[in-house]
Coordinates of C-alpha atoms in Angstrom, one line a residue:
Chain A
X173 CA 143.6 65.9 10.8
X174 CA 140.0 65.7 10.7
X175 CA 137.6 68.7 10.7
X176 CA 135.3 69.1 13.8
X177 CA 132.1 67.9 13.8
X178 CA 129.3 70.6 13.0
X179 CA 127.4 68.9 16.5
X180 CA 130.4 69.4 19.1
X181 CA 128.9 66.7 21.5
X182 CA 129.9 64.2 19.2
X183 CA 133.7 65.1 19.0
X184 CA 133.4 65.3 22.8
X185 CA 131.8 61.6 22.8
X186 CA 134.8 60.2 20.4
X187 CA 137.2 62.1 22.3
X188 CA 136.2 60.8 25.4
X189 CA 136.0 57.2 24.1
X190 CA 139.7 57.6 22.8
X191 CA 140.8 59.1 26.3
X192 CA 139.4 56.0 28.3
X193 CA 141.3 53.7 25.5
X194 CA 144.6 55.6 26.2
X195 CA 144.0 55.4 29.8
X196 CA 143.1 51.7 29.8
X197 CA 146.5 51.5 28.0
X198 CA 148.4 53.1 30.4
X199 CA 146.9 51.1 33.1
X200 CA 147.5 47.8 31.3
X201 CA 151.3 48.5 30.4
X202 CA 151.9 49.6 33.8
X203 CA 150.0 46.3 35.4
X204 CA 152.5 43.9 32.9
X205 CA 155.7 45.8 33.9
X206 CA 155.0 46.0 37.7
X207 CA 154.1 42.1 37.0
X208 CA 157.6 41.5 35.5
X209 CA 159.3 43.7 38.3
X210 CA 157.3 41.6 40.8
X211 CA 159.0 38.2 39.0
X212 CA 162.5 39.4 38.6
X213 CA 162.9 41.3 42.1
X214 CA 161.0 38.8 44.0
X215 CA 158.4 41.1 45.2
X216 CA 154.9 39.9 46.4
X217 CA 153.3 43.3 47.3
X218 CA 153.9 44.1 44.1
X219 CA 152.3 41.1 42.7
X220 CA 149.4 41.8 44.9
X221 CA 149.0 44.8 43.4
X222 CA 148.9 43.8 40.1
X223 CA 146.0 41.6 41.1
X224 CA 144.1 44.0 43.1
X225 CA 144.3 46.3 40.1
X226 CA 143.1 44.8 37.1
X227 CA 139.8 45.3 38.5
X228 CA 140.2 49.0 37.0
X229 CA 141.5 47.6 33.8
X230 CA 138.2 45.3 33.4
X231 CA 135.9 48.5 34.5
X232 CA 137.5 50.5 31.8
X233 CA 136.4 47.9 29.0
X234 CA 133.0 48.1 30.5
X235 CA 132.4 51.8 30.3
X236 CA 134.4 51.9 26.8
X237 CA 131.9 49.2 25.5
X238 CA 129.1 51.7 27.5
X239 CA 130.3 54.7 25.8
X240 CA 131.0 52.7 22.0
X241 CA 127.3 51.5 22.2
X242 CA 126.1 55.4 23.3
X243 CA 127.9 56.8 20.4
X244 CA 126.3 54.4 18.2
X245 CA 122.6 54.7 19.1
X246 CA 122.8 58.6 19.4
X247 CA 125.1 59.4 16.9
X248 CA 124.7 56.6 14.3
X249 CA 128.6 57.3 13.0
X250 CA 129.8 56.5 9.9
X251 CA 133.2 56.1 7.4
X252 CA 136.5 56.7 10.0
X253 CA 134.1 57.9 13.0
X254 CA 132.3 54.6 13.0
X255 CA 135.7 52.6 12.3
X256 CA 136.7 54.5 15.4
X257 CA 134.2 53.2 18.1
X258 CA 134.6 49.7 16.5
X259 CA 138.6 49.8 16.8
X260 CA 138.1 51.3 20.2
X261 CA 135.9 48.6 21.9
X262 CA 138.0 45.9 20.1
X263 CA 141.7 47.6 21.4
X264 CA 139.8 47.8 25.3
X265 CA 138.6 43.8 24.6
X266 CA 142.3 42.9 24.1
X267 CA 143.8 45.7 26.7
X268 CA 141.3 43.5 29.0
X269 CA 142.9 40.6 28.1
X270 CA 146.3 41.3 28.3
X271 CA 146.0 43.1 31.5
X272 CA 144.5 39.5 32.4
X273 CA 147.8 38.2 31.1
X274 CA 149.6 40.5 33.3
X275 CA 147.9 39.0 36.3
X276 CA 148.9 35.8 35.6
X277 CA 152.3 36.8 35.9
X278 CA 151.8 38.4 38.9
X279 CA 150.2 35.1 40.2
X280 CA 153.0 33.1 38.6
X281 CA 155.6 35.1 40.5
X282 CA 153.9 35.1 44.1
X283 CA 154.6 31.5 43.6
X284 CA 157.7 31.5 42.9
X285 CA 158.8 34.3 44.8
X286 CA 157.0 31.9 48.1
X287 CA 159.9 29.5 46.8
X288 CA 163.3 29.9 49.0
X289 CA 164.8 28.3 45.9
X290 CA 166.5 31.0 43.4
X291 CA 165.3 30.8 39.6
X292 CA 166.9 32.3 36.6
X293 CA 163.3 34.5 36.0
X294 CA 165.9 37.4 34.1
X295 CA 165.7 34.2 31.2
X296 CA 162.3 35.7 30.4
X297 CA 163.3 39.0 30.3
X298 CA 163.9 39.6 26.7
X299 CA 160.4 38.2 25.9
X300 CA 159.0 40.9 28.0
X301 CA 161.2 43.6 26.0
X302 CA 159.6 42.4 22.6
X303 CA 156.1 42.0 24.2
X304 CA 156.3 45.3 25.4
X305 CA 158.1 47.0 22.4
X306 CA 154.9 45.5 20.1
X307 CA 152.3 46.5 22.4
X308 CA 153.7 50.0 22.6
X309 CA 154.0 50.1 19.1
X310 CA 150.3 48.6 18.5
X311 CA 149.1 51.2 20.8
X312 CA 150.9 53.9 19.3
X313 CA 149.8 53.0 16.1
X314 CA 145.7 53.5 17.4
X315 CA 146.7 56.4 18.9
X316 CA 148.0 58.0 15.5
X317 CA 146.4 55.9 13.2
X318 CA 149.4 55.0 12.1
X319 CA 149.2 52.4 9.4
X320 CA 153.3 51.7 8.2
X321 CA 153.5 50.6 12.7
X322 CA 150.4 48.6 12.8
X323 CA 151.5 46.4 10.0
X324 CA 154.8 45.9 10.7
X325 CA 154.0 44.3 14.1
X326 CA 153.8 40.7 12.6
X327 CA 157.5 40.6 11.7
X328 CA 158.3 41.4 15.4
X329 CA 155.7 39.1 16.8
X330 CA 157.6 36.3 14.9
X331 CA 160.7 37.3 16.3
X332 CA 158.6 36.8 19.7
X333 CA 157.4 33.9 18.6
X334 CA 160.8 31.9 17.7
X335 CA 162.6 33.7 21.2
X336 CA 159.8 32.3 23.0
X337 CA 160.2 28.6 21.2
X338 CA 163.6 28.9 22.9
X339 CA 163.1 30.0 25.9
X340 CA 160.3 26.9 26.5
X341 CA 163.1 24.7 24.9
X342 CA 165.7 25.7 27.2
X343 CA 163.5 25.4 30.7
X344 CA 161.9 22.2 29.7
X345 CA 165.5 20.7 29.2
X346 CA 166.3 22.0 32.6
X347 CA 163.1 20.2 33.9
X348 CA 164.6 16.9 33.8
X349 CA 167.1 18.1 36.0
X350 CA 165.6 20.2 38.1
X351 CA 164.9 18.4 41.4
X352 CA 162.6 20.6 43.9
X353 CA 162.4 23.6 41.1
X354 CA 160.3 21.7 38.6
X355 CA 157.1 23.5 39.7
X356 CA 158.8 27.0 39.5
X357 CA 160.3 26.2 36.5
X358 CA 156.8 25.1 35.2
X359 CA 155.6 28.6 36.4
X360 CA 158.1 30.3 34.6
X361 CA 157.1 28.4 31.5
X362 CA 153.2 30.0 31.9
X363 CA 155.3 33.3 32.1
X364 CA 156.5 32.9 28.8
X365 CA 153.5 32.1 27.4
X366 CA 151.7 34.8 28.8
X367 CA 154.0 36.9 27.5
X368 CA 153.7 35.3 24.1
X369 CA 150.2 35.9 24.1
X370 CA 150.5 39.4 24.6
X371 CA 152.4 39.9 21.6
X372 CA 149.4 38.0 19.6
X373 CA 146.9 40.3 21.6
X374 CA 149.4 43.4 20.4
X375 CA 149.1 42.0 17.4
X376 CA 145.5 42.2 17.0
X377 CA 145.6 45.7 18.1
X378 CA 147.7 47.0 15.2
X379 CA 145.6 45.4 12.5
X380 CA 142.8 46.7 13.9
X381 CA 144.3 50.3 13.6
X382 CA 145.3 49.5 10.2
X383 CA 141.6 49.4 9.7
X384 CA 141.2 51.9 11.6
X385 CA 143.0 54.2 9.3
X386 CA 142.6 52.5 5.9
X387 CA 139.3 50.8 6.2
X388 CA 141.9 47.6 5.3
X389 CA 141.1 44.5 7.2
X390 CA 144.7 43.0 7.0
X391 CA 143.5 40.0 9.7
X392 CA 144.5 36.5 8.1
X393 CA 146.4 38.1 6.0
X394 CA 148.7 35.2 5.2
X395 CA 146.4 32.6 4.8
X396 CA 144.0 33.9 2.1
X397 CA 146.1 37.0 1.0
X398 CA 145.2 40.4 0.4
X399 CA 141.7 41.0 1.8
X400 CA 139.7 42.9 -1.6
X401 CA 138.5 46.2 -0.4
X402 CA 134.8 46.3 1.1
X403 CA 132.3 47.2 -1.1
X404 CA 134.6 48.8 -4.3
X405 CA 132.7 48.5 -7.0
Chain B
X1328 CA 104.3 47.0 -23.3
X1329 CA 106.3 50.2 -21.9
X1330 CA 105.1 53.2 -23.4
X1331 CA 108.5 54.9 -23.9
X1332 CA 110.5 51.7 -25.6
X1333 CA 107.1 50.5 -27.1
X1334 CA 108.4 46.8 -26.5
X1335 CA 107.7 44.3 -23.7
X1336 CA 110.0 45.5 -20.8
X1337 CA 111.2 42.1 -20.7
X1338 CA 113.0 42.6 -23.7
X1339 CA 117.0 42.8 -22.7
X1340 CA 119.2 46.0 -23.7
X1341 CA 121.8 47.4 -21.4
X1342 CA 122.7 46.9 -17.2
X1343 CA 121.9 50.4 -16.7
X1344 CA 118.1 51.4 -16.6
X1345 CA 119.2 55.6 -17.1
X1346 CA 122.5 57.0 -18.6
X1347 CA 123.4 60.0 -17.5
X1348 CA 126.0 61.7 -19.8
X1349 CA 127.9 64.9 -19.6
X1350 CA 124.4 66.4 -18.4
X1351 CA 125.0 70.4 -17.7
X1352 CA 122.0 72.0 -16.5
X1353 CA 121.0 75.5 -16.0
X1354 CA 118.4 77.8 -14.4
X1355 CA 118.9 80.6 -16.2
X1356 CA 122.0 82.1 -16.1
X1357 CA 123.0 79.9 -12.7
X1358 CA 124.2 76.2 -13.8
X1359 CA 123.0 73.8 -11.5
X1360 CA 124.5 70.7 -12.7
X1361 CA 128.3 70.2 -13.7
X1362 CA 128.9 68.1 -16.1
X1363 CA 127.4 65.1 -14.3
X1364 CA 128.2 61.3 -15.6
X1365 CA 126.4 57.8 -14.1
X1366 CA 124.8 54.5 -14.7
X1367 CA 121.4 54.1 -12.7
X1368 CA 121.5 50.1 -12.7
X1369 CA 118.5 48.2 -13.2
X1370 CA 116.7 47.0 -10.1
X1371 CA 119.0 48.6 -7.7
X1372 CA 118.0 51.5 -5.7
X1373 CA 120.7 54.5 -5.9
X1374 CA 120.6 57.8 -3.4
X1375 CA 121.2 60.6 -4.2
X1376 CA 122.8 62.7 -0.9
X1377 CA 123.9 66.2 -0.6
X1378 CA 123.4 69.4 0.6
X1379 CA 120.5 71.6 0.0
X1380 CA 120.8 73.4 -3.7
X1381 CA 123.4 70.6 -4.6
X1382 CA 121.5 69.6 -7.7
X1383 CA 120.3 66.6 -6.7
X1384 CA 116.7 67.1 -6.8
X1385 CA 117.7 68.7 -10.1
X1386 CA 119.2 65.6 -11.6
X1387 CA 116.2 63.5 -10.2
X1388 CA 113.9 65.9 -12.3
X1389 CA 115.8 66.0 -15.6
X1390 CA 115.0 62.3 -15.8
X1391 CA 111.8 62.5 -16.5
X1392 CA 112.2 65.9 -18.1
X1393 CA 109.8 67.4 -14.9
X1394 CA 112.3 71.0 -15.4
X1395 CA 110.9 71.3 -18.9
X1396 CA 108.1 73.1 -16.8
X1397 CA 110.0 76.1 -15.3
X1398 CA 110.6 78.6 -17.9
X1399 CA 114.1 79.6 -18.6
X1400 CA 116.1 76.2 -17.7
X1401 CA 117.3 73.8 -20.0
X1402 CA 120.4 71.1 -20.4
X1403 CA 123.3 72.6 -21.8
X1404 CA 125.7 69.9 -22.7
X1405 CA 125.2 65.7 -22.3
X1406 CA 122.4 63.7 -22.5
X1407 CA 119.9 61.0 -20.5
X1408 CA 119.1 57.7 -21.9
X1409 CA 116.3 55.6 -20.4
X1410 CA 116.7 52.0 -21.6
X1411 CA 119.3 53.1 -24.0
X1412 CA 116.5 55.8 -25.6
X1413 CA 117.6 59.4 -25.5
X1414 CA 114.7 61.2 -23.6
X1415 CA 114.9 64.5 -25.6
X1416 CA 115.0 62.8 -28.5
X1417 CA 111.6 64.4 -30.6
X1418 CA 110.0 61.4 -31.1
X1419 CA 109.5 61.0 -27.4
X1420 CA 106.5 61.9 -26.1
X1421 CA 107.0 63.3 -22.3
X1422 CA 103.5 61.9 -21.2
X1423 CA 104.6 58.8 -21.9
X1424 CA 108.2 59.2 -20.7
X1425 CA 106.6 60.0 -17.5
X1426 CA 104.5 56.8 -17.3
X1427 CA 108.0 55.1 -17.5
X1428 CA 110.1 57.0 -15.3
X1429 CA 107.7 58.0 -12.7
X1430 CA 107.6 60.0 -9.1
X1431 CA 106.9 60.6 -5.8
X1432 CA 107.1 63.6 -4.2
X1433 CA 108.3 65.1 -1.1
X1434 CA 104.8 65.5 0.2
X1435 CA 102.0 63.0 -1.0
X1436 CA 99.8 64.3 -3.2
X1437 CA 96.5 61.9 -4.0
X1438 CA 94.1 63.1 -6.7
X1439 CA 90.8 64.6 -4.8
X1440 CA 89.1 61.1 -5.8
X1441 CA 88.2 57.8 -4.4
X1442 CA 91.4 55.5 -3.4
X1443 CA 90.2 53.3 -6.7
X1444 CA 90.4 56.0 -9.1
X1445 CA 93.9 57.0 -7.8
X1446 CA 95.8 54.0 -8.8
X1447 CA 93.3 53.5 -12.2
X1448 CA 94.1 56.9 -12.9
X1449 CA 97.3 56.1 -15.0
X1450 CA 95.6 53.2 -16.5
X1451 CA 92.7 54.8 -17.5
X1452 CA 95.3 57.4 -18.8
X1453 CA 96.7 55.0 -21.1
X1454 CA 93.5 54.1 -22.5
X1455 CA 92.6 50.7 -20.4
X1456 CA 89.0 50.2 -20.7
X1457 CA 88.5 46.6 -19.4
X1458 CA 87.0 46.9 -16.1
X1459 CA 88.4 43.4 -14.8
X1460 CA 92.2 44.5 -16.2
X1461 CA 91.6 47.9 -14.1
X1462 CA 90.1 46.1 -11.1
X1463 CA 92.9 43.8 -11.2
X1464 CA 95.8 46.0 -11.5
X1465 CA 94.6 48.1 -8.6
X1466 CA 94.5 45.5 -6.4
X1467 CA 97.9 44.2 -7.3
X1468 CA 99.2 47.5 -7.0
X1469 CA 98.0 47.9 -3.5
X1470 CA 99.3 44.7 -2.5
X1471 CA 102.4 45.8 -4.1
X1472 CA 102.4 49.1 -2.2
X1473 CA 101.7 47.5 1.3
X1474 CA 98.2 49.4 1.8
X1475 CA 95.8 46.5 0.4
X1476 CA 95.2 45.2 3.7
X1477 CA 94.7 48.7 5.0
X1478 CA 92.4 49.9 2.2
X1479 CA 90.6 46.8 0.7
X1480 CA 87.2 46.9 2.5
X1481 CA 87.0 50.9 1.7
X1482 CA 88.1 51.2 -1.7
X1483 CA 85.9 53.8 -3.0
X1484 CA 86.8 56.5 -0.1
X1485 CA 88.0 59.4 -0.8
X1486 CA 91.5 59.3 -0.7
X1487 CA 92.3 62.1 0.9
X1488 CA 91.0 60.1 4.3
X1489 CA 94.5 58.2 4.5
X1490 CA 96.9 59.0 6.8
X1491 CA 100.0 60.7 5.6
X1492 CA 102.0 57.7 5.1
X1493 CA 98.8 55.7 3.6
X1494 CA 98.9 58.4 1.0
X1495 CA 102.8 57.7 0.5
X1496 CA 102.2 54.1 -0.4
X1497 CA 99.2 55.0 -2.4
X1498 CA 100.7 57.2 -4.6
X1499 CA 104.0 54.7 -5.0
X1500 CA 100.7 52.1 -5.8
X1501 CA 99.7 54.7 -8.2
X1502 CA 103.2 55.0 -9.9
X1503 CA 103.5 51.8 -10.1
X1504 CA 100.3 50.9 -11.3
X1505 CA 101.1 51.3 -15.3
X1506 CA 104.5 49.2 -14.4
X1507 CA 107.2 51.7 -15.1
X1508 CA 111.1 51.7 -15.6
X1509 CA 111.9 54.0 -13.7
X1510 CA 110.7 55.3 -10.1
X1511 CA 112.2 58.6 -8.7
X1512 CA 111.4 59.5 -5.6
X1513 CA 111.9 63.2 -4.0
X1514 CA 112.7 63.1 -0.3
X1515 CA 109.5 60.3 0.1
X1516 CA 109.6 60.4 3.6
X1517 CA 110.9 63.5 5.2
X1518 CA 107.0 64.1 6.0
X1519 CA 106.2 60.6 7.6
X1520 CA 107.0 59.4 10.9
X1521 CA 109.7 56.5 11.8
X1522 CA 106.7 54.1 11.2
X1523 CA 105.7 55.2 7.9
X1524 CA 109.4 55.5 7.0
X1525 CA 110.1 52.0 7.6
X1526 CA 107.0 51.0 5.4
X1527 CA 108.0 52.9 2.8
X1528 CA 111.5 51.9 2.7
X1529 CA 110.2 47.9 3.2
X1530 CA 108.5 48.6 0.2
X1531 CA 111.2 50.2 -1.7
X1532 CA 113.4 47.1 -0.8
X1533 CA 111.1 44.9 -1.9
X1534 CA 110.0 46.5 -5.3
X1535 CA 113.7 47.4 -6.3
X1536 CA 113.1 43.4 -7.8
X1537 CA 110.9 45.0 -10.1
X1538 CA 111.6 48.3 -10.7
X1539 CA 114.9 50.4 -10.9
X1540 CA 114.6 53.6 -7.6
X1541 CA 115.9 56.6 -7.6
X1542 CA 115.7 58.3 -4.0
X1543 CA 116.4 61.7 -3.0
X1544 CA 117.4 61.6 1.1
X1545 CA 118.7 64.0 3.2
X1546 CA 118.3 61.4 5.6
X1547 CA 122.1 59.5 5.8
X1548 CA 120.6 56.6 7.5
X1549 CA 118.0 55.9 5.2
X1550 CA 120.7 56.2 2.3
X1551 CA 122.8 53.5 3.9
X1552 CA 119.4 51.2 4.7
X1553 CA 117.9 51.5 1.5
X1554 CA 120.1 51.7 -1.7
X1555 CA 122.2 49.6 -3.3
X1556 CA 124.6 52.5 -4.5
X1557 CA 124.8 56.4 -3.3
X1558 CA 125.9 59.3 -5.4
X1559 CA 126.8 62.4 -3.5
X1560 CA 126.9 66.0 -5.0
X1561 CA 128.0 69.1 -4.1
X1562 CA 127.8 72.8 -6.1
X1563 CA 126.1 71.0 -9.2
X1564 CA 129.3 68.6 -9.4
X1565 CA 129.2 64.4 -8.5
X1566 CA 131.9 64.1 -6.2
X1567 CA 131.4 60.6 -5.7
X1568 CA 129.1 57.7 -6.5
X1569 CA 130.0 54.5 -5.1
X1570 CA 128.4 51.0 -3.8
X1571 CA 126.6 52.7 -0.6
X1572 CA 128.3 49.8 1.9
X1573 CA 132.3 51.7 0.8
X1574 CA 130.0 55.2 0.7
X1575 CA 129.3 54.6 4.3
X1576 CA 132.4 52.9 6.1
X1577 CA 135.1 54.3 3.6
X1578 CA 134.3 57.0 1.1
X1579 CA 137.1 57.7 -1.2
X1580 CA 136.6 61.7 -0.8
X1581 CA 137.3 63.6 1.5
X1582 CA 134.8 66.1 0.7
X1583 CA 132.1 63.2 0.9
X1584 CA 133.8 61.7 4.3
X1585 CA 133.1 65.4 6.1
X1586 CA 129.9 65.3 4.8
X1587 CA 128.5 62.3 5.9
X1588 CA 130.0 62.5 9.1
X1589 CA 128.4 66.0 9.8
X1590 CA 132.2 67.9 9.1
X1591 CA 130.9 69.7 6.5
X1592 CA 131.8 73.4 7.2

């Protein structure tokens, strides 16, 4: 736990940049399960208010980016305070975008929820459950710093990866025969992907708390190996 | 020819331009410095951070012997090489050792003379008689130092006429004038506004190609703009000395992390 800062206002300026993250997380988790809800239970207000809300989500990155930039001109932070406001506005840029994913869903279900024919939406189900199990573990691992949960995220975004290979391989097979429910069943194939995506974006978010806590940029990890430490010397 | 080495300063010998080893310092009874070990690397600017009564200013002195001045300090263990020479070495001469390693205060302090005779001083110093050599030098000097422009058309004014960050660069022109080793410089700014800050620093930057800096800072910013490598004490000890980039975005200590970012109880 870190000391506090000699000049309170700038432990009141990172606080308040962390709160807005944490609330922008909240706001983003709840937007992708009401989107999921919306698909598996058929319901369009729901939907609709998955849409109507991301406009909160995509305020949030604003002021975040607002109060990141702030912090830098007055405070000019440095070592884990500056890693901080740069993990910060990067976790709100992907928050943004998954909340973005979230309203695809929502979209993608009005559709098919505008369809009197049923669909077998719970097949996406478990891709939401390891979506959501690495983005509240990316998120966790921001809000502690937490470096052992931020880098083990790539193992279950592979599992993600290969249920989601699947799941496309199963609905495209079920294309061919699918009569009147090929555009649903196209729809439910964006789904997926969105849902994919969010793991990626997850993803993203743990490595950057990695960094946060280490000053370890483990990005790319794989293809060029172990990234030397900045500046050692 | 460098009056220290009395060889070109061309001529190669080690990476480091000062070795600091084992250096114990006291005032008195009171030790200042604890044992304190680094390499100041040729043509690299290193900072020196750290609170007030740290030692750093200490150090900075010690490497041109300027403590031998106070009565009752002296270095109790370790010594300081300057291009592999040990500086309290008797056959050293510390007028000369301070042509090499030379320094700029905390507040500018021009000789009560024209701008001309400032930067000749150390060359007239050193025995240069040729008027052309003299001429010459000074105006490389000021060119060096960023004031020619500023200065050329009223050389023989007094200098005391400059503004405060004019006198800055003219006594860096003036250090540099009999082409040292060594430059230390003792908080060179914390009189000067941003302007003159920036000038001085540009200047640092672009000298470091030529000379080897030492800078004193309290300013954290101006450590992480301007040198090349940062050395933090505390209580007489160096806690850390690192490339200033990992100093900045991920110091190794935590006493250096709380100080940097303003923790420091």
């Amino acid at each position: 736990m870190n000391q506090p800062h000699i000049f309170h206002e700038i432990d009141n300026a990172m606080t308040g940049l962390k709160d807005k993250v944490l609330l922008m997380a909240s706001l983003t988790r709840q937007n992708l399960e009401r989107a999921i809800q919306a698909l598996l239970t058929r319901d369009i207000d729901l939907a609709r208010m998955v849409i109507g809300d991301d406009s909160d989500v995509d305020d949030l990155e604003v002021k975040i980016d607002q109060q990141g930039m702030d912090i830098l001109v007055r405070f000019h932070p440095v070592a884990s305070d500056l890693r901080l406001v740069i993990t910060s506005m990067k976790t709100a840029h992907n928050l943004e975008r998954i909340s973005d994913h979230a309203v695809t869903i929502a979209k993608r279900a009005k559709k098919i929820c505008k369809s009197a024919e049923p669909l077998e939406t719970t097949i996406i189900e478990p891709l939401y459950t390891m979506a959501e199990k690495i983005l509240r573990d990316a998120l966790l691992a921001y809000t502690d710093a937490n470096t052992d949960l931020g880098e083990g995220l790539k193992s279950c975004d592979k599992a993600l990866d290969a249920a989601h290979k699947e799941v496309i391989a199963l609905l495209s097979s079920r294309l061919e025969s699918s009569g009147g429910r090929a555009e649903n069943l196209l729809h439910l194939i964006l789904v997926a992907r969105s849902l994919e995506r969010i793991g990626d974006l997850a993803v993203n978010i743990g490595e950057d708390s990695v960094f946060l806590s280490e000053a370890r940029d483990i990005r790319h990890e794989q293809r060029k190996g172990p990234a030397p430490v900045e500046g050692q010397g | 020819m460098h009056d220290l080495l009395e060889k070109p300063a061309t001529a190669p010998t080690s990476t480091a331009a000062v070795e600091i080893r084992n250096v114990s310092f006291n005032y008195g009874s009171s030790q200042a410095l604890k044992d304190i070990t680094l390499d100041l690397k040729k043509n690299e600017v290193t900072a020196f951070i750290g609170p007030s009564g740290c030692g750093k200013s200490t150090l900075l002195r010690c490497i041109n012997r300027m403590n031998d001045e106070i009565v009752g300090t002296r270095i109790t263990q370790g010594e300081i090489l300057v291009e592999g020479i040990n500086i309290h070495h008797p056959s050293v001469d510390v007028v000369k050792l301070r042509r090499d390693v030379g320094m700029v205060f905390q507040k500018s302090n021009p000789f009560p003379s024209s701008i001309f005779e400032n930067v000749a001083f150390g060359l007239r110093m050193r025995g240069e008689r040729n008027n052309a050599v003299i001429a010459q030098t000074v105006e490389e000097s000021l060119k060096a130092a960023a004031l020619w422009d500023e200065v050329k058309d009223r050389l023989q004014e007094s200098a005391l006429g400059l503004s405060g960050g004019q006198q800055q660069r003219l006594c860096i022109a003036r250090t540099i004038a009999v082409k040292p080793l060594v430059v230390l410089m003792d908080e060179p700014c914390s009189a000067l506004d941003p302007i003159a800050t920036a000038k001085v620093e540009e200047l640092v930057w672009n000298l470091k190609h030529d000379y080897t800096f030492v800078i004193v800072t309290h300013n954290m910013q101006q450590a992480a703009r301007v040198s090349d490598r940062t050395a933090f004490f505390y209580m007489g000890e160096l806690i850390e000395f690192s490339d200033t980039k990992r100093m900045f975005s991920n110091p190794r200590v935590r006493k250096t992390e709380e100080y940097i970012t303003g923790r420091f109880g």
